[in-house]
Coordinates of C-alpha atoms and ligand atoms in Angstrom, one line a residue:
M877 CA 20.8 -15.9 11.0
M878 CA 22.2 -13.3 8.7
E879 CA 25.2 -11.2 9.9
F880 CA 24.2 -7.6 10.0
G881 CA 26.4 -4.7 9.0
T882 CA 26.3 -1.3 10.7
N883 CA 23.3 -0.2 8.5
G884 CA 21.3 -3.2 9.7
Y885 CA 21.7 -5.3 6.6
A886 CA 24.3 -7.9 5.6
A887 CA 27.4 -6.5 4.0
P888 CA 27.7 -7.1 0.3
A889 CA 29.5 -10.3 -0.9
A890 CA 32.9 -9.9 -2.4
G891 CA 32.1 -12.0 -5.4
R892 CA 30.1 -15.0 -6.7
K893 CA 31.7 -18.4 -6.5
G894 CA 30.0 -21.3 -8.2
G895 CA 26.7 -21.2 -10.1
A896 CA 25.6 -18.5 -12.6
A897 CA 26.0 -14.8 -11.8
Y898 CA 24.1 -11.7 -12.8
D899 CA 25.9 -9.4 -15.2
V900 CA 25.9 -6.2 -13.1
P901 CA 27.1 -2.7 -13.8
E902 CA 29.9 -1.1 -11.7
G903 CA 28.9 -0.6 -8.0
V904 CA 25.9 -3.0 -8.2
D905 CA 25.8 -6.3 -6.2
I906 CA 22.9 -8.7 -6.5
R907 CA 22.5 -10.9 -3.4
G908 CA 19.2 -12.6 -4.3
R909 CA 18.9 -16.0 -5.8
Y910 CA 19.8 -16.3 -9.5
D911 CA 17.8 -18.1 -12.2
A912 CA 17.6 -17.6 -15.9
E913 CA 14.2 -16.0 -15.8
F914 CA 15.2 -13.5 -13.0
A915 CA 18.3 -12.7 -15.1
K916 CA 16.0 -11.5 -17.9
I917 CA 14.6 -8.8 -15.5
L918 CA 17.9 -8.1 -13.8
T919 CA 19.7 -7.1 -16.9
R920 CA 22.8 -5.0 -16.9
D921 CA 21.0 -2.0 -18.6
A922 CA 17.9 -2.2 -16.3
L923 CA 20.2 -2.3 -13.3
Q924 CA 22.2 0.6 -14.6
F925 CA 18.9 2.6 -14.8
V926 CA 18.0 1.6 -11.2
A927 CA 21.6 2.5 -10.0
D928 CA 21.4 5.9 -11.8
L929 CA 18.1 6.7 -10.1
Q930 CA 19.5 5.6 -6.7
R931 CA 22.6 7.8 -7.2
E932 CA 20.7 10.8 -8.4
F933 CA 18.0 10.7 -5.8
R934 CA 19.4 9.1 -2.6
N935 CA 20.3 12.4 -0.9
H936 CA 16.8 13.8 -1.7
I937 CA 15.2 10.7 -0.2
T938 CA 17.4 10.8 2.9
Y939 CA 16.5 14.4 3.4
A940 CA 12.7 13.6 3.0
M941 CA 13.0 10.8 5.5
E942 CA 14.8 13.1 8.0
C943 CA 12.0 15.6 7.6
R944 CA 9.5 12.8 8.4
K945 CA 11.5 12.3 11.7
E946 CA 11.3 16.0 12.5
A947 CA 7.6 16.1 11.9
K948 CA 7.2 13.0 14.1
M949 CA 9.1 14.8 16.9
R950 CA 6.9 17.8 16.5
F951 CA 3.8 15.7 16.8
N952 CA 5.2 13.8 19.7
N953 CA 5.9 17.1 21.5
G954 CA 2.2 18.0 21.2
G955 CA 2.1 19.6 17.8
L956 CA -0.8 18.9 15.4
P957 CA -0.6 18.5 11.6
G958 CA -2.1 21.3 9.7
F959 CA -2.1 23.3 6.5
D960 CA 1.2 25.0 5.8
P961 CA 1.0 28.8 5.7
A962 CA 4.1 28.8 3.4
T963 CA 2.2 27.1 0.6
R964 CA -1.1 29.0 0.9
Y965 CA -0.4 30.4 -2.6
V966 CA -0.5 26.8 -4.0
R967 CA -3.8 26.0 -2.3
E968 CA -5.4 29.3 -3.3
G969 CA -3.9 29.5 -6.8
E970 CA -5.9 28.8 -10.0
W971 CA -4.0 26.0 -11.7
I972 CA -4.9 22.6 -13.1
C973 CA -3.1 19.4 -13.8
A974 CA -2.4 18.1 -17.3
P975 CA -5.5 16.6 -19.0
V976 CA -6.4 13.0 -18.1
P977 CA -5.1 10.6 -20.8
P978 CA -8.0 9.1 -22.7
A979 CA -6.8 5.6 -22.0
V980 CA -7.7 6.0 -18.3
A981 CA -10.6 8.5 -18.4
N982 CA -12.9 5.7 -17.1
R983 CA -11.6 4.2 -13.8
M984 CA -14.9 3.4 -12.2
V985 CA -13.7 0.0 -10.9
E986 CA -10.1 -0.7 -10.1
I987 CA -9.2 -4.2 -8.9
T988 CA -6.1 -4.5 -6.8
G989 CA -3.9 -7.4 -5.9
P990 CA -0.4 -8.8 -5.6
T991 CA 1.7 -9.5 -8.6
E992 CA 1.2 -13.3 -8.4
R993 CA 0.9 -14.9 -11.8
K994 CA -2.6 -16.3 -11.7
M995 CA -3.9 -13.3 -10.0
V996 CA -2.4 -10.9 -12.5
I997 CA -4.2 -12.8 -15.3
N998 CA -7.5 -13.0 -13.3
A999 CA -7.3 -9.3 -12.4
L1000 CA -6.6 -8.2 -16.0
N1001 CA -9.5 -10.4 -17.2
S1002 CA -11.8 -9.4 -14.4
G1003 CA -13.9 -6.8 -16.2
A1004 CA -12.5 -3.9 -14.0
N1005 CA -11.4 -0.8 -15.8
V1006 CA -8.0 -0.8 -14.1
F1007 CA -5.8 -3.4 -12.3
M1008 CA -3.5 -2.0 -9.7
A1009 CA -0.6 -4.5 -9.5
D1010 CA 0.7 -4.2 -6.0
F1011 CA 4.3 -4.4 -4.8
E1012 CA 3.0 -2.7 -1.6
D1013 CA 0.3 -3.4 1.0
A1014 CA -0.8 -6.7 -0.7
L1015 CA 2.7 -8.1 -1.3
S1016 CA 5.2 -9.7 1.0
P1017 CA 8.4 -8.3 -0.5
S1018 CA 10.5 -11.4 -0.6
W1019 CA 13.1 -11.6 -3.4
E1020 CA 11.1 -14.4 -5.0
N1021 CA 7.8 -12.4 -4.9
L1022 CA 9.3 -9.3 -6.2
I1023 CA 11.3 -10.6 -9.1
R1024 CA 8.7 -13.2 -10.1
G1025 CA 6.3 -10.3 -10.0
H1026 CA 8.4 -8.4 -12.5
V1027 CA 8.5 -11.4 -14.7
N1028 CA 4.7 -11.7 -14.5
L1029 CA 4.1 -8.0 -15.3
K1030 CA 6.5 -8.1 -18.2
D1031 CA 4.7 -11.1 -19.7
A1032 CA 1.4 -9.4 -19.0
V1033 CA 2.4 -6.2 -20.8
D1034 CA 3.9 -8.2 -23.7
G1035 CA 0.5 -10.1 -23.8
T1036 CA 2.2 -13.5 -23.5
I1037 CA 1.4 -14.3 -19.9
S1038 CA -0.2 -17.7 -19.2
F1039 CA -0.5 -20.0 -16.2
H1040 CA -1.2 -23.7 -16.0
D1041 CA -3.0 -24.7 -12.8
K1042 CA -2.0 -28.4 -12.9
A1043 CA -4.2 -29.4 -10.0
R1044 CA -7.3 -28.2 -11.8
N1045 CA -5.8 -28.7 -15.3
R1046 CA -6.8 -25.2 -16.2
V1047 CA -4.9 -22.9 -18.4
Y1048 CA -5.1 -19.1 -17.8
K1049 CA -4.6 -16.6 -20.6
L1050 CA -5.5 -13.0 -21.2
N1051 CA -8.8 -12.1 -22.8
D1052 CA -9.0 -9.7 -25.7
Q1053 CA -10.2 -6.9 -23.5
T1054 CA -8.2 -6.4 -20.3
A1055 CA -8.0 -3.8 -17.5
K1056 CA -5.5 -1.0 -17.8
L1057 CA -2.4 -1.7 -15.7
F1058 CA -1.2 0.6 -12.9
V1059 CA 1.7 -0.5 -10.7
R1060 CA 2.2 0.4 -7.1
P1061 CA 5.9 0.4 -5.9
R1062 CA 6.7 0.1 -2.2
G1063 CA 6.8 3.1 0.1
W1064 CA 9.9 5.1 0.6
H1065 CA 10.7 3.5 3.9
L1066 CA 11.5 0.0 2.7
P1067 CA 14.9 -1.0 1.5
E1068 CA 15.7 -3.7 -1.1
A1069 CA 18.3 -5.7 0.8
H1070 CA 19.0 -8.1 -2.1
I1071 CA 20.4 -5.3 -4.3
F1072 CA 23.3 -3.3 -3.1
I1073 CA 24.3 -0.1 -4.8
D1074 CA 27.6 1.4 -3.9
G1075 CA 27.7 -0.7 -0.8
E1076 CA 24.2 0.2 0.5
P1077 CA 20.8 -1.6 0.1
A1078 CA 18.9 0.0 -2.8
T1079 CA 15.7 2.0 -2.1
G1080 CA 12.8 -0.5 -2.6
C1081 CA 10.5 1.7 -4.6
L1082 CA 13.3 2.7 -7.0
V1083 CA 13.9 -0.9 -7.7
D1084 CA 10.2 -1.6 -8.2
F1085 CA 9.7 1.5 -10.4
G1086 CA 13.0 1.3 -12.3
L1087 CA 12.8 -2.4 -13.3
Y1088 CA 9.1 -2.2 -14.3
F1089 CA 9.5 1.1 -16.2
Y1090 CA 12.7 0.0 -18.0
H1091 CA 11.3 -3.3 -19.3
N1092 CA 7.7 -2.2 -20.1
F1093 CA 7.5 1.5 -21.1
A1094 CA 7.6 0.9 -24.8
A1095 CA 5.2 -2.1 -25.0
F1096 CA 2.9 -0.5 -22.5
R1097 CA 2.5 2.7 -24.5
R1098 CA 1.9 0.7 -27.7
T1099 CA -0.6 -1.8 -26.4
Q1100 CA -2.2 -0.3 -23.2
G1101 CA -1.7 3.4 -22.9
A1102 CA -2.7 4.6 -26.4
G1103 CA 0.6 6.5 -26.6
S1104 CA 0.8 7.5 -22.9
G1105 CA 1.9 5.8 -19.7
P1106 CA 3.0 3.8 -18.0
F1107 CA 0.7 4.4 -15.0
F1108 CA 1.5 4.2 -11.3
Y1109 CA 0.0 4.4 -7.9
L1110 CA 2.3 6.1 -5.3
P1111 CA 1.8 5.1 -1.6
K1112 CA 2.4 6.4 1.9
M1113 CA 3.7 9.9 1.2
E1114 CA 3.7 12.4 4.0
H1115 CA 4.6 15.6 2.3
S1116 CA 4.7 17.3 -1.1
R1117 CA 8.5 17.2 -1.1
E1118 CA 8.2 13.4 -1.6
A1119 CA 5.9 14.0 -4.5
K1120 CA 8.5 16.4 -6.0
I1121 CA 11.1 13.6 -5.8
W1122 CA 8.7 11.3 -7.7
N1123 CA 8.1 14.0 -10.3
S1124 CA 11.9 14.3 -10.9
I1125 CA 12.2 10.5 -11.1
F1126 CA 9.5 10.5 -13.8
E1127 CA 11.2 13.2 -15.7
R1128 CA 14.5 11.3 -15.5
A1129 CA 12.8 8.1 -16.7
E1130 CA 11.1 9.9 -19.6
K1131 CA 14.4 11.4 -20.6
M1132 CA 16.1 8.0 -20.5
A1133 CA 13.2 6.5 -22.6
G1134 CA 13.1 9.4 -25.0
I1135 CA 9.4 9.9 -24.4
E1136 CA 7.5 13.1 -23.9
N1137 CA 7.4 14.8 -20.6
G1138 CA 4.1 14.0 -18.9
S1139 CA 3.8 10.5 -20.4
I1140 CA 4.1 8.8 -17.1
R1141 CA 1.0 9.3 -14.9
A1142 CA 0.4 8.5 -11.3
T1143 CA -2.3 8.5 -8.7
V1144 CA -1.1 9.4 -5.2
L1145 CA -2.7 7.6 -2.3
I1146 CA -3.6 10.1 0.4
E1147 CA -3.1 7.6 3.3
T1148 CA -1.2 9.5 5.9
L1149 CA -2.7 12.1 8.1
P1150 CA 0.0 14.7 7.3
A1151 CA -0.6 14.3 3.6
V1152 CA -4.3 15.3 3.8
F1153 CA -3.0 18.8 4.5
Q1154 CA -0.8 18.7 1.4
M1155 CA -3.2 17.5 -1.3
D1156 CA -3.0 20.6 -3.4
E1157 CA 0.7 20.8 -2.9
I1158 CA 1.2 17.1 -3.9
L1159 CA -0.9 17.6 -7.1
Y1160 CA 1.0 20.8 -7.8
E1161 CA 4.4 19.0 -7.7
L1162 CA 3.0 16.3 -9.9
R1163 CA 0.8 18.4 -12.1
D1164 CA 2.3 17.2 -15.4
H1165 CA 2.3 13.6 -14.2
S1166 CA -0.8 13.4 -12.1
V1167 CA -3.9 11.3 -12.7
G1168 CA -5.6 11.9 -9.3
L1169 CA -5.6 11.1 -5.6
N1170 CA -7.0 8.1 -3.8
C1171 CA -8.5 7.7 -0.4
G1172 CA -6.2 5.0 1.1
R1173 CA -8.5 4.7 4.1
W1174 CA -6.7 1.8 5.9
D1175 CA -3.3 3.3 6.1
Y1176 CA -4.9 6.6 6.8
I1177 CA -6.4 5.2 10.0
F1178 CA -3.0 3.6 10.9
S1179 CA -1.4 7.0 10.3
Y1180 CA -4.0 8.8 12.5
V1181 CA -2.9 6.5 15.4
K1182 CA 0.8 6.8 14.6
T1183 CA 0.7 10.6 14.3
F1184 CA -1.1 10.9 17.6
Q1185 CA 1.0 8.3 19.4
A1186 CA 1.9 10.8 22.1
H1187 CA -1.6 12.3 22.4
P1188 CA -3.6 10.2 24.9
D1189 CA -6.6 12.5 24.3
R1190 CA -6.9 11.1 20.7
L1191 CA -7.2 7.4 21.3
I1192 CA -9.4 5.6 18.7
P1193 CA -12.2 3.1 19.5
D1194 CA -12.4 -0.5 18.3
R1195 CA -11.0 -0.8 14.8
V1196 CA -14.3 -2.0 13.4
L1197 CA -15.9 1.2 14.5
V1198 CA -13.6 3.5 12.5
G1199 CA -15.4 3.6 9.2
M1200 CA -16.0 6.3 6.6
N1201 CA -18.9 7.6 8.6
Q1202 CA -16.6 9.0 11.2
H1203 CA -16.4 12.8 10.9
F1204 CA -12.7 12.9 10.3
M1205 CA -12.9 10.2 7.6
R1206 CA -15.8 11.8 5.8
S1207 CA -14.1 15.2 5.9
Y1208 CA -11.0 13.6 4.3
S1209 CA -12.9 12.1 1.5
D1210 CA -14.9 15.3 0.8
L1211 CA -11.8 17.5 0.7
L1212 CA -10.0 15.0 -1.5
I1213 CA -12.9 15.1 -4.0
R1214 CA -13.0 18.8 -4.0
T1215 CA -9.3 19.2 -4.4
C1216 CA -9.0 16.7 -7.3
H1217 CA -12.0 18.0 -9.2
R1218 CA -10.7 21.6 -8.8
R1219 CA -7.4 20.5 -10.3
G1220 CA -9.0 18.4 -13.1
V1221 CA -8.1 14.9 -12.0
H1222 CA -9.8 11.7 -10.6
A1223 CA -10.8 11.5 -7.0
M1224 CA -10.6 7.7 -6.3
G1225 CA -12.4 6.0 -3.5
G1226 CA -10.9 3.3 -1.3
M1227 CA -11.2 -0.4 -0.4
A1228 CA -14.2 -1.9 1.4
A1229 CA -12.8 -4.8 3.4
Q1230 CA -15.6 -7.3 2.7
I1231 CA -14.9 -10.2 0.3
P1232 CA -17.3 -12.8 -1.1
I1233 CA -18.3 -15.6 1.4
R1234 CA -18.5 -18.7 -0.8
D1235 CA -20.2 -21.2 1.4
D1236 CA -22.9 -19.0 3.0
P1237 CA -25.3 -17.3 0.6
V1238 CA -27.0 -15.2 3.3
A1239 CA -23.7 -13.9 4.8
N1240 CA -22.4 -13.4 1.2
E1241 CA -25.4 -11.2 0.4
A1242 CA -24.9 -9.2 3.6
A1243 CA -21.3 -8.7 2.8
L1244 CA -22.1 -7.6 -0.8
E1245 CA -24.7 -5.2 0.6
L1246 CA -22.1 -3.5 2.8
V1247 CA -19.9 -3.1 -0.2
R1248 CA -22.8 -1.7 -2.3
K1249 CA -23.5 0.8 0.5
D1250 CA -19.9 1.9 0.8
K1251 CA -19.7 2.4 -3.0
L1252 CA -23.0 4.3 -3.1
R1253 CA -21.7 6.7 -0.5
E1254 CA -18.5 7.1 -2.6
V1255 CA -20.2 7.8 -5.9
R1256 CA -22.7 10.1 -4.4
A1257 CA -20.0 12.1 -2.6
G1258 CA -18.3 12.6 -6.0
H1259 CA -15.7 9.9 -6.3
D1260 CA -14.9 9.0 -9.9
G1261 CA -14.1 5.4 -9.2
T1262 CA -13.2 3.0 -6.5
W1263 CA -11.3 -0.2 -5.5
A1264 CA -12.4 -3.8 -5.5
A1265 CA -10.5 -6.4 -3.6
H1266 CA -11.9 -9.5 -5.3
P1267 CA -13.3 -10.2 -8.9
G1268 CA -16.6 -11.4 -7.3
L1269 CA -17.3 -7.9 -6.2
I1270 CA -16.9 -6.2 -9.5
P1271 CA -20.4 -6.6 -11.0
A1272 CA -22.0 -5.1 -7.9
I1273 CA -19.6 -2.2 -7.7
M1274 CA -19.7 -1.5 -11.4
E1275 CA -23.5 -1.4 -11.2
V1276 CA -23.5 1.2 -8.4
F1277 CA -21.1 3.4 -10.2
T1278 CA -22.6 3.2 -13.7
N1279 CA -26.1 3.8 -12.3
N1280 CA -24.9 7.0 -10.5
M1281 CA -22.5 8.6 -13.0
R1282 CA -25.0 10.0 -15.5
N1283 CA -23.5 8.2 -18.5
S1284 CA -20.2 9.9 -17.9
P1285 CA -16.8 8.2 -17.4
H1286 CA -16.1 10.4 -14.3
Q1287 CA -17.5 13.3 -12.3
I1288 CA -14.6 15.7 -12.5
H1289 CA -16.6 18.5 -14.0
S1290 CA -20.0 17.7 -12.6
M1291 CA -19.3 17.2 -8.9
K1292 CA -17.2 20.2 -7.8
R1293 CA -18.0 19.8 -4.1
E1294 CA -17.5 23.5 -3.4
D1295 CA -19.1 22.9 0.0
A1296 CA -16.0 21.0 1.0
A1297 CA -13.9 24.1 0.7
N1298 CA -15.0 24.8 4.3
V1299 CA -13.4 21.6 5.6
T1300 CA -11.2 22.7 8.4
E1301 CA -8.1 21.4 10.2
E1302 CA -10.4 20.6 13.1
D1303 CA -12.7 18.5 10.9
L1304 CA -9.8 16.5 9.6
L1305 CA -8.4 15.8 13.0
Q1306 CA -11.6 15.2 14.9
K1307 CA -11.4 12.3 17.3
P1308 CA -13.3 9.2 16.2
V1309 CA -16.2 8.3 18.4
G1310 CA -17.0 4.8 19.8
V1311 CA -16.2 2.3 22.5
R1312 CA -13.3 0.0 23.2
T1313 CA -13.9 -3.6 24.0
M1314 CA -12.1 -6.8 25.0
E1315 CA -13.2 -8.3 21.7
G1316 CA -11.5 -5.4 19.9
L1317 CA -8.2 -6.2 21.7
R1318 CA -8.6 -9.9 20.9
L1319 CA -9.5 -9.3 17.2
N1320 CA -6.5 -7.1 16.7
T1321 CA -4.2 -9.7 18.2
R1322 CA -5.7 -12.7 16.4
V1323 CA -5.7 -10.9 13.0
G1324 CA -2.3 -9.2 13.5
I1325 CA -0.5 -12.5 14.3
Q1326 CA -2.2 -14.4 11.5
Y1327 CA -1.5 -11.7 9.0
L1328 CA 2.1 -11.5 10.0
A1329 CA 2.5 -15.3 9.9
A1330 CA 1.2 -15.2 6.3
W1331 CA 3.5 -12.3 5.4
L1332 CA 6.5 -14.1 6.7
T1333 CA 5.7 -17.1 4.5
G1334 CA 5.3 -15.0 1.4
T1335 CA 1.6 -14.0 1.3
G1336 CA 0.9 -10.3 1.6
S1337 CA -3.0 -10.3 1.4
V1338 CA -5.2 -12.9 3.1
P1339 CA -8.8 -13.6 3.9
L1340 CA -9.4 -13.6 7.6
Y1341 CA -12.9 -13.9 9.1
H1342 CA -14.4 -13.0 5.7
L1343 CA -12.4 -9.7 5.4
M1344 CA -9.5 -8.8 3.3
E1345 CA -6.4 -8.2 5.4
D1346 CA -3.2 -6.7 4.1
A1347 CA -0.2 -4.7 5.5
A1348 CA -2.3 -1.6 6.1
T1349 CA -5.1 -3.3 8.0
A1350 CA -2.6 -5.3 10.1
E1351 CA -0.9 -2.0 11.0
I1352 CA -4.1 -0.7 12.5
S1353 CA -4.3 -3.8 14.7
R1354 CA -0.7 -3.4 15.9
V1355 CA -0.7 0.3 16.6
Q1356 CA -4.1 0.2 18.3
N1357 CA -2.9 -2.5 20.7
W1358 CA 0.3 -0.4 21.3
Q1359 CA -1.7 2.7 22.0
W1360 CA -4.1 1.0 24.4
L1361 CA -1.3 -0.6 26.3
K1362 CA 0.8 2.5 26.4
Y1363 CA -2.1 4.5 28.0
G1364 CA -3.6 1.7 29.9
V1365 CA -7.0 2.4 28.4
E1366 CA -10.2 1.3 29.9
L1367 CA -12.3 -1.1 27.8
D1368 CA -15.5 0.8 28.2
G1369 CA -17.7 -0.9 25.7
D1370 CA -18.5 -4.3 27.2
G1371 CA -19.3 -3.5 30.8
L1372 CA -16.2 -5.4 32.0
G1373 CA -14.3 -2.2 32.9
L1374 CA -11.0 -3.8 32.4
K1375 CA -7.9 -1.7 31.8
V1376 CA -5.4 -2.8 29.2
N1377 CA -2.0 -3.7 30.7
L1378 CA 0.8 -6.1 30.1
D1379 CA -0.8 -8.8 32.2
L1380 CA -4.1 -8.6 30.3
F1381 CA -2.4 -8.4 27.0
G1382 CA -0.2 -11.4 27.8
R1383 CA -3.3 -13.5 28.6
V1384 CA -5.0 -12.3 25.4
V1385 CA -2.0 -13.3 23.3
E1386 CA -1.8 -16.8 24.9
E1387 CA -5.6 -17.4 24.5
E1388 CA -5.7 -16.1 21.0
M1389 CA -2.7 -18.3 20.0
V1390 CA -4.7 -21.3 21.3
R1391 CA -7.7 -20.2 19.3
I1392 CA -5.6 -19.7 16.1
E1393 CA -4.1 -23.2 16.5
R1394 CA -7.6 -24.6 16.9
E1395 CA -8.9 -22.7 13.9
V1396 CA -6.0 -23.4 11.5
G1397 CA -5.4 -27.0 12.7
Q1398 CA -2.3 -28.4 14.5
E1399 CA -0.4 -29.3 11.4
R1400 CA -0.7 -26.0 9.7
F1401 CA 0.0 -24.2 12.9
K1402 CA 3.2 -26.2 13.4
K1403 CA 4.4 -25.7 9.8
G1404 CA 3.4 -22.0 9.7
M1405 CA 5.3 -19.2 11.3
Y1406 CA 2.7 -18.3 13.9
R1407 CA 5.1 -18.4 16.9
E1408 CA 7.6 -16.1 15.1
A1409 CA 4.8 -13.8 14.1
C1410 CA 3.5 -13.8 17.6
K1411 CA 7.0 -12.8 18.9
I1412 CA 7.3 -9.9 16.4
F1413 CA 3.8 -8.7 16.9
T1414 CA 4.0 -8.9 20.7
R1415 CA 7.3 -7.1 20.8
Q1416 CA 5.9 -4.3 18.6
C1417 CA 2.7 -3.9 20.7
T1418 CA 4.7 -3.7 23.9
A1419 CA 7.7 -1.6 22.7
P1420 CA 8.4 1.6 24.7
M1421 CA 8.6 3.5 21.4
L1422 CA 6.2 2.8 18.6
D1423 CA 8.0 1.2 15.6
D1424 CA 7.3 3.2 12.4
F1425 CA 6.3 0.2 10.3
L1426 CA 5.4 -3.4 11.1
T1427 CA 7.0 -4.5 7.9
L1428 CA 10.4 -2.9 8.5
D1429 CA 11.3 -5.2 11.4
A1430 CA 9.7 -8.2 9.8
Y1431 CA 11.5 -7.6 6.5
N1432 CA 14.8 -8.7 8.2
R1433 CA 13.2 -12.1 8.5
I1434 CA 12.5 -12.6 4.8
V1435 CA 15.9 -11.4 3.5
I1436 CA 17.6 -14.4 2.0
H1437 CA 21.0 -13.9 0.5
H1438 CA 22.7 -16.3 -2.0
P1439 CA 24.8 -18.2 -2.4
K1440 CA 24.2 -19.4 1.1
G1441 CA 27.9 -20.0 1.8
L1442 CA 28.5 -16.3 1.3
S1443 CA 25.6 -14.8 3.2
K1444 CA 26.1 -16.7 6.5
L1445 CA 22.4 -17.4 6.7
Ligands
ACO2830 C1 -5.4 -1.4 2.0 C2 -5.0 -1.7 0.6 O1 -4.0 -1.4 0.2 S1 -6.1 -2.5 -0.3 C3 -5.2 -3.0 -1.7 C4 -4.3 -4.1 -1.3 N1 -5.0 -5.3 -1.1 C5 -5.4 -6.2 -2.1 O2 -5.1 -5.9 -3.2 C6 -6.2 -7.4 -1.8 C7 -6.5 -8.2 -3.0 N2 -7.3 -9.3 -2.8 C8 -6.8 -10.5 -2.5 O3 -5.6 -10.7 -2.3 C9 -7.7 -11.7 -2.3 O4 -9.0 -11.4 -2.9 C10 -8.0 -12.1 -0.9 C11 -6.7 -12.5 -0.2 C12 -8.5 -10.9 -0.1 C13 -9.0 -13.2 -0.8 O5 -8.4 -14.3 -1.5 P1 -9.1 -15.7 -1.6 O6 -9.9 -16.0 -0.5 O7 -8.0 -16.7 -1.9 O8 -9.9 -15.6 -2.9 P2 -10.9 -16.7 -3.5 O9 -10.4 -18.1 -3.1 O10 -12.3 -16.3 -3.3 O11 -10.5 -16.5 -5.1 C14 -11.3 -16.9 -6.1 C15 -10.7 -16.6 -7.4 O12 -10.6 -15.2 -7.5 C16 -9.2 -14.8 -7.7 N3 -8.9 -13.6 -7.0 C17 -9.3 -13.2 -5.8 N4 -8.9 -12.0 -5.5 C18 -8.3 -11.5 -6.6 C19 -7.7 -10.3 -7.0 N5 -7.6 -9.3 -6.1 N6 -7.2 -10.2 -8.2 C20 -7.2 -11.2 -9.1 N7 -7.8 -12.4 -8.8 C21 -8.3 -12.5 -7.6 C22 -8.4 -16.0 -7.2 O13 -7.2 -16.0 -7.8 C23 -9.3 -17.2 -7.5 O14 -9.1 -17.5 -8.9 P3 -9.4 -19.0 -9.5 O15 -10.9 -19.3 -9.2 O16 -9.1 -18.8 -10.9 O17 -8.5 -19.9 -8.7
LIG2831 O1 -3.6 1.5 0.2 C1 -4.7 1.6 0.6 C2 -5.0 1.7 2.0 O2 -6.2 1.8 2.3 O3 -4.1 1.7 2.8
MG2832 MG1 -2.1 1.6 1.9

């Protein structure tokens, strides 16, 4: 095991003995594995840029994270999130964001996926308008995945990326026409424990943003952005002060690159409950750099549970029942559309969880139909585009959007949704309706453990029971179990009348582990990290205090410092 310092991460190594070393600027220490390809990303100049960002913004980030803690305390003491009276002038003011760059006017279908090499090529060739390359929900942030991801994105932006699938003897290359690339860095909360700056682990998202921006801004603007860009997605913000930090980071990056202010554009995911009350404020802070908001529905549900962790009157029903038809979810989507269109930017829809079912045409058609229905609701509500988890879904989603957009690339000017101006705090907080069942508890457990086992072995998005599962959906499973255990809820939906307690949960865990082993097979079960995942998941579900993020604790298990002799692994 690694030896932890006072901040929870291994202390930086004093030097590098044996093997090649990165050429680092003053105060930077790279503790991840070295290879010649990685060294092309971790250049002295790129690291200097990351270190400059870290030094300039670390106090702002620390403050923003302290504010999150204060807000959590307020909610835990019975407070509710709501609109901030101090920024009423922003919500009521008549201002708009900078015009949408022509390169990304049409974003009807955006495919998302991790930065794995073959998937990057497939996504760019998929026929979607945009590919969101993900360092976040869909990626397990191991050193290998992250830096390999940067190699892949650089090759993609340079147009030189290729991949040889030896088993199938198939070579993957980019088509002439490709999707426009957006990149989603990690959330503020995750450190990058393989890069130390001034003795502390770097902020994960500054590493993701800084390395990508440094290496790609020029080529991207030439080949993809028609003179603007690069483009980003920004996850998991809770307050506009966090958007203000991003805005300053963008200005700092533009200055370094010598490009015009407002070149970088970002879509912010509204995927925390506190952020839904800050949508105008977030757009306002980013008004020169914004290209919309997105309904990150899965993290939003997770955040609803987390925000109300001390409110037993706001327990949610079985996870499968919390869809966009719930009043609080519909209100969130309606207000997001109204806010974006009033400010002149895209209102993006979210991810349907269904994926193609290859070996069962009937089930496949049923899954596709659910996706179509979800997308039809989005486009009719006024969304300008949406997400697709898998290339196989793109034709159906594209058809729904093109058939309902009146030959226009977006609906910013045609679907104002003034009716949504009446969405109230109560609408946005309304308790979801539905029942709780033993199967809900079992499914959360089965899915949560399998997802975590995949994440620990380097895969951040997986197909489970014909649905896409990623960090956000796994979080729902975890916090829902925690909530049900904490308040000993009655499972009122299956006539069994059982109450959730440690005994029952212990039995469920045992039985679901047996089921997982049966389903994946003994050999895979033994080789995989199911037992470790089970330990982490169970601890988090039964902890007296709810952990903020599943991936924070789990991250410690995927940090691998090199050379091995120095890191005491
Ligand atoms: C809550 C949120 O944040 S949502 C956004 C984050 N989540 C995501 O981005 C999920 C992205 N999707 C995926 O990772 C995958 O589609 C999964 C894990 C859900 C399903 O994966 P699989 O079952 O392995 O897919 P499947 O075997 O059907 O893949 C078929 C082909 O499509 C490709 N493919 C599948 N999904 C994607 C994708 N999102 N991007 C690019 N290519 C993809 C595969 O690489 C494979 O290519 P090949 O035929 O050339 O080998
Ligand atoms: O990031 C998207 C989500 O739904 O969470
Ligand atoms: Mg998310």
